[in-house]
Short mmCIF file of C-alpha atoms in Angstrom, two decimals:
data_model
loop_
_atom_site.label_atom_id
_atom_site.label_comp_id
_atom_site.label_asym_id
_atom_site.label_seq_id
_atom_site.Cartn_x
_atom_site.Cartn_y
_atom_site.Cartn_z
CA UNK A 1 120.72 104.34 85.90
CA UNK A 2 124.05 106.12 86.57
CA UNK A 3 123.90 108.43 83.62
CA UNK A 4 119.69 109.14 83.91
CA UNK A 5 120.68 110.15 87.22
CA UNK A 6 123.48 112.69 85.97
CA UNK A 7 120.83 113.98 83.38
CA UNK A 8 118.33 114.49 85.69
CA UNK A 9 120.16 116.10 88.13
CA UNK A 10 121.82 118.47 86.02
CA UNK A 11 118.56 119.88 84.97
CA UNK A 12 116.99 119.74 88.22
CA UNK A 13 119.84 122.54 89.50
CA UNK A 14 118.90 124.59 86.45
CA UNK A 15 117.28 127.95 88.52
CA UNK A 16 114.78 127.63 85.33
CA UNK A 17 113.64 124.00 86.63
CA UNK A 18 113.52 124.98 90.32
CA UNK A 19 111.53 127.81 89.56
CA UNK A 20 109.34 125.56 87.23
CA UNK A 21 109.26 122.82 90.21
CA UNK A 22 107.60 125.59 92.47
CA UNK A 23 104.99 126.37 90.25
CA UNK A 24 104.02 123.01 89.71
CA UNK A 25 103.52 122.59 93.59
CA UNK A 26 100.80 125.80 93.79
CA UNK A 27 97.57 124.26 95.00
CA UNK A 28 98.22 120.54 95.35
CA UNK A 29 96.74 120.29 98.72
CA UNK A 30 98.16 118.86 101.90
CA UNK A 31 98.95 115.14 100.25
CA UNK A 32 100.57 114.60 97.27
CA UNK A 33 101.83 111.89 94.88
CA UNK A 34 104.55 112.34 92.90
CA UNK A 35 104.30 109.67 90.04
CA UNK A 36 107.81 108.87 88.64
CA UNK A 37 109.52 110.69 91.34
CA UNK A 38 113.22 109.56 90.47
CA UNK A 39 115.43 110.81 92.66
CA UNK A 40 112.66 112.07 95.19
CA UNK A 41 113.68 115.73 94.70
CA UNK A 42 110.39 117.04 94.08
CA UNK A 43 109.09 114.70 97.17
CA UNK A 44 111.53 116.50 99.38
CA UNK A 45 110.80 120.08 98.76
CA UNK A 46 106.51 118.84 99.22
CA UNK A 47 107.48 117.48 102.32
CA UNK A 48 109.82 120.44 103.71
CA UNK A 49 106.53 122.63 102.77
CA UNK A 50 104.75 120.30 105.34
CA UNK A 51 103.11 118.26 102.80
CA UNK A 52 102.81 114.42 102.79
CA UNK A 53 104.72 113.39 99.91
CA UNK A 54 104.70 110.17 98.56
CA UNK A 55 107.03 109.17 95.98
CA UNK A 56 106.57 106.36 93.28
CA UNK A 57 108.76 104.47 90.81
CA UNK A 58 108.99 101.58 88.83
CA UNK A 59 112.56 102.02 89.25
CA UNK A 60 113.80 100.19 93.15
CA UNK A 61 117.24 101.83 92.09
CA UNK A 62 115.76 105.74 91.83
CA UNK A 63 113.60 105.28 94.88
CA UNK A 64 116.75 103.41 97.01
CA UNK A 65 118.60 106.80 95.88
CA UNK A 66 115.25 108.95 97.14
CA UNK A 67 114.90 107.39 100.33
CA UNK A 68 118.59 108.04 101.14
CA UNK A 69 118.55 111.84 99.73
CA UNK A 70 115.43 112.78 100.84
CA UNK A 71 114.07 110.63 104.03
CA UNK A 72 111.35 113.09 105.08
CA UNK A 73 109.64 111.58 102.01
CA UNK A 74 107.44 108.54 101.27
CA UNK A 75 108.31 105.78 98.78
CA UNK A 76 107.05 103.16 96.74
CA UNK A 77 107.97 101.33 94.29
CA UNK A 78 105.50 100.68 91.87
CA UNK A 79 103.92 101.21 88.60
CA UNK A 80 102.15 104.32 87.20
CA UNK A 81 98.56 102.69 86.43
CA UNK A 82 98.70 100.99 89.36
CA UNK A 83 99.35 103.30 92.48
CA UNK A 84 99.49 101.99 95.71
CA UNK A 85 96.67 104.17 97.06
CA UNK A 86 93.34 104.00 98.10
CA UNK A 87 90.24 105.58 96.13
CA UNK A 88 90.04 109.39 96.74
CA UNK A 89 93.02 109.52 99.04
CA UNK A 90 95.25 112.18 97.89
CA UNK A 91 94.94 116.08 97.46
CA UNK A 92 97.55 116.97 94.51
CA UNK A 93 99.17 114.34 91.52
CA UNK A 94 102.07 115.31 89.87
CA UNK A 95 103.32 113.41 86.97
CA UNK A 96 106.78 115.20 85.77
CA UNK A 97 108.61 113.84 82.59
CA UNK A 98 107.14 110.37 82.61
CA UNK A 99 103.97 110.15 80.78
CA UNK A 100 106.20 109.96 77.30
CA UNK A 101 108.03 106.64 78.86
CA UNK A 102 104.41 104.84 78.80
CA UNK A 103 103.65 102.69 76.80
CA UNK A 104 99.62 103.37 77.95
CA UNK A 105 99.80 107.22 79.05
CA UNK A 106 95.74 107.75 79.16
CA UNK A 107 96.22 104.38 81.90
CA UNK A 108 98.04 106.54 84.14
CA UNK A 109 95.87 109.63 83.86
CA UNK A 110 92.71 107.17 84.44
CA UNK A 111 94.48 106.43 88.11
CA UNK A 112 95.21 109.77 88.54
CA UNK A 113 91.42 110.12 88.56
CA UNK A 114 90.96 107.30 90.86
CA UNK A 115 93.16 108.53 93.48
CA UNK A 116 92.99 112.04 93.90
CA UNK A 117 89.79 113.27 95.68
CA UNK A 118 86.80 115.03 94.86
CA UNK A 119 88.11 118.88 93.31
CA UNK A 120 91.76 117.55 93.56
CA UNK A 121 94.24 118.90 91.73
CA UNK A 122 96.40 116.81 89.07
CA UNK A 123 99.78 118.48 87.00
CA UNK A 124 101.23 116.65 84.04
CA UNK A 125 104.55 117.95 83.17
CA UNK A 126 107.20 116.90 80.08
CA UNK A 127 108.64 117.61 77.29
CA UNK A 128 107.49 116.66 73.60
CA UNK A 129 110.79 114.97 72.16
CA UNK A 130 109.98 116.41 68.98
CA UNK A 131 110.56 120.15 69.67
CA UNK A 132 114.08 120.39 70.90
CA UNK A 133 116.07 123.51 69.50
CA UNK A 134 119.21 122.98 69.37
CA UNK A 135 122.17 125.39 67.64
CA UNK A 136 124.31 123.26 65.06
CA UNK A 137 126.20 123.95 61.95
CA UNK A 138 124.32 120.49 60.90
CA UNK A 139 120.67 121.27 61.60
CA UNK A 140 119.64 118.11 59.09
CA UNK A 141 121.90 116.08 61.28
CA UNK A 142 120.64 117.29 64.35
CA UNK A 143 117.16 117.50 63.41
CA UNK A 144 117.70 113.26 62.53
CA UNK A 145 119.20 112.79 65.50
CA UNK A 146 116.45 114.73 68.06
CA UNK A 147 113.78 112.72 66.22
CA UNK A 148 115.58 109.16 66.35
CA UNK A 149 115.93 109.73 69.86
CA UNK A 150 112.18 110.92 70.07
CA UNK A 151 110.93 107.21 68.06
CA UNK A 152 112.86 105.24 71.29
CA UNK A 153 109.99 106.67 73.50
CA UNK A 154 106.80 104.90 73.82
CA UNK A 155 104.94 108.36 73.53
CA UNK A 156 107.57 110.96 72.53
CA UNK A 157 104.39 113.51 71.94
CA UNK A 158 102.07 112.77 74.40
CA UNK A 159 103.02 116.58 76.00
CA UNK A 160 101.06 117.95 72.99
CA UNK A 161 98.40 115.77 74.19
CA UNK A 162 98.20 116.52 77.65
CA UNK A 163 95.13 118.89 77.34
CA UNK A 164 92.80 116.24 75.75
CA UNK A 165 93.83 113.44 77.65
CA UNK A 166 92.99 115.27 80.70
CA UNK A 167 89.44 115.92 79.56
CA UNK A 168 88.99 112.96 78.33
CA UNK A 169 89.19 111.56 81.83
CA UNK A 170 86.66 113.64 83.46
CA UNK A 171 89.02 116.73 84.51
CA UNK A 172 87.42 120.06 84.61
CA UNK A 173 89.47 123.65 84.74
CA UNK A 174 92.37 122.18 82.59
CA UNK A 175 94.74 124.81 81.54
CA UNK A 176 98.21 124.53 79.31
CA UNK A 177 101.16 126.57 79.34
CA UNK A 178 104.74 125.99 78.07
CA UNK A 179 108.21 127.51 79.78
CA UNK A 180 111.36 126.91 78.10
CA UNK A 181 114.34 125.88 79.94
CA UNK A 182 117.49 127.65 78.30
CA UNK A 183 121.07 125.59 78.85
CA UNK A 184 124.30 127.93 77.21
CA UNK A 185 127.02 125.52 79.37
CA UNK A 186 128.53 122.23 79.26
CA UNK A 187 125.99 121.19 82.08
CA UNK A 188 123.74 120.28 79.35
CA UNK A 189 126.72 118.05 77.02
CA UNK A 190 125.12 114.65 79.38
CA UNK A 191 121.69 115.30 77.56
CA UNK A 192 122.84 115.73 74.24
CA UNK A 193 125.30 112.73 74.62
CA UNK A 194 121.76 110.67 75.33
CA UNK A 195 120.23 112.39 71.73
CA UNK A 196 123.60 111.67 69.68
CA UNK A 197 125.90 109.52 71.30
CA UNK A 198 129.40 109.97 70.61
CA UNK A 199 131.12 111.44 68.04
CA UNK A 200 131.81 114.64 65.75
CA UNK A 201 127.95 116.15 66.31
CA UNK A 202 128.70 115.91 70.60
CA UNK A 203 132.32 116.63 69.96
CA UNK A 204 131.27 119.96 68.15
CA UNK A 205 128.94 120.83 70.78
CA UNK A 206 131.31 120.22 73.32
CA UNK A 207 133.30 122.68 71.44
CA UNK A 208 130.06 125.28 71.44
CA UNK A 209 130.39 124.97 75.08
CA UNK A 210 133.90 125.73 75.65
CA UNK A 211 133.69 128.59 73.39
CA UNK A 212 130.69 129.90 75.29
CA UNK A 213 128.72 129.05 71.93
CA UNK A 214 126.33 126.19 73.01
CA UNK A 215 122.00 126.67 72.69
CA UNK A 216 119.74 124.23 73.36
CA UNK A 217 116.11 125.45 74.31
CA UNK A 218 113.86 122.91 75.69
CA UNK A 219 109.53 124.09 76.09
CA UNK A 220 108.08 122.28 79.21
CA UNK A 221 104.08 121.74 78.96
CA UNK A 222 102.79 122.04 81.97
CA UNK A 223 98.73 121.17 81.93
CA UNK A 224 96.71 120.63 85.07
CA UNK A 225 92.85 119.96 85.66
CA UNK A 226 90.55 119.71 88.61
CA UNK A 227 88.99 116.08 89.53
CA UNK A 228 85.70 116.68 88.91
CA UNK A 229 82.92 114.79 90.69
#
């Protein structure tokens, strides 16, 4: 959990990923879930906005770190097809960087449905683990190694999917757009590390870094739809 945690953090203080976090929080209404809410950062910017934010995780180690970083927040852990909320009960649903660990996305966007009320808002966010960009004087190597690490999800591509999935389920408005977060530092060496491990690919981009040399470009799909009755 110790090194998710560094990943996630690092790109949570990216000023491209708190200004991407903002925009996800435009017209969620006044009570929001935040499905596979890790460290509860998200939670605790809804709630300083005077939103009730509730938090859930299958993870009782990410929500014990929530609960202590962000107690103006509500937590829970549980499971993403299975929230612990009552038909109709929530405004906005926010799903950020999860729906690819899933072994049953379209589950999770089903209970979505279920819990946000009538002309409620819900925002998938995430990455497809297939279109990484990342500089290398071995782009074979590198392109190997991005999709290895993409096969270890349950549904590396499921960003690319977001649209459909979201109609499928009876959502109406549903828009796409992608923003690319941009790392050029060694903040970044923790999330190649979990695409190559260690060894001469990392140790050259460590290198990259030092030298001021290091790209890695990373498109975030962001797709919401309205709940429609």
């Amino acid at each position: 959990m110790s090194k998710l945690l560094t990943i996630l953090d690092a790109y949570d203080a990216l000023p491209q990923a708190r200004d991407l976090r903002e925009h996800t929080y435009e017209a969620l209404g006044d009570t929001v879930v935040d499905v596979g809410c890790g460290s509860g950062r998200a939670v605790g910017e809804l709630a300083a906005r005077g939103v009730r934010a509730i938090g859930v995780d299958l993870d009782p180690a990410m929500i014990e770190v929530a609960v202590e970083r962000w107690p103006a927040g509500e937590f829970h852990v549980a499971d993403a097809t299975a929230l612990p909320l009552d038909d109709g009960s929530v405004t906005g649903y926010r799903a950020d960087k999860i729906l690819h660990a899933l072994a049953e996305p379209e589950r999770a966007v089903a209970e979505a449905r279920r819990v946000l009320a009538s002309h409620g808002r819900a925002v998938l966010i995430g990455q497809d683990w297939d279109t990484f960009v990342i500089d290398s004087d071995d782009p074979e190597l590198t392109r190997s190694l991005v999709h290895a690490r993409a096969d270890r999800m349950p549904n590396p591509r499921i960003a690319r999917r977001y649209r459909n999935v979201l109609l499928d389920h009876g959502f109406t408005d549903v828009s796409v757009e992608v923003r690319t977060i941009v790392w050029t530092d060694a903040a970044c060496l923790p999330t190649l590390a979990n695409i190559g491990g260690e060894g001469p690919w990392l140790d050259d981009q460590a290198a990259r870094a030092r030298d001021d040399r290091l790209f890695v470009a990373i498109p975030i799909f962001i797709a919401s739809g309205t709940r429609a009755d």
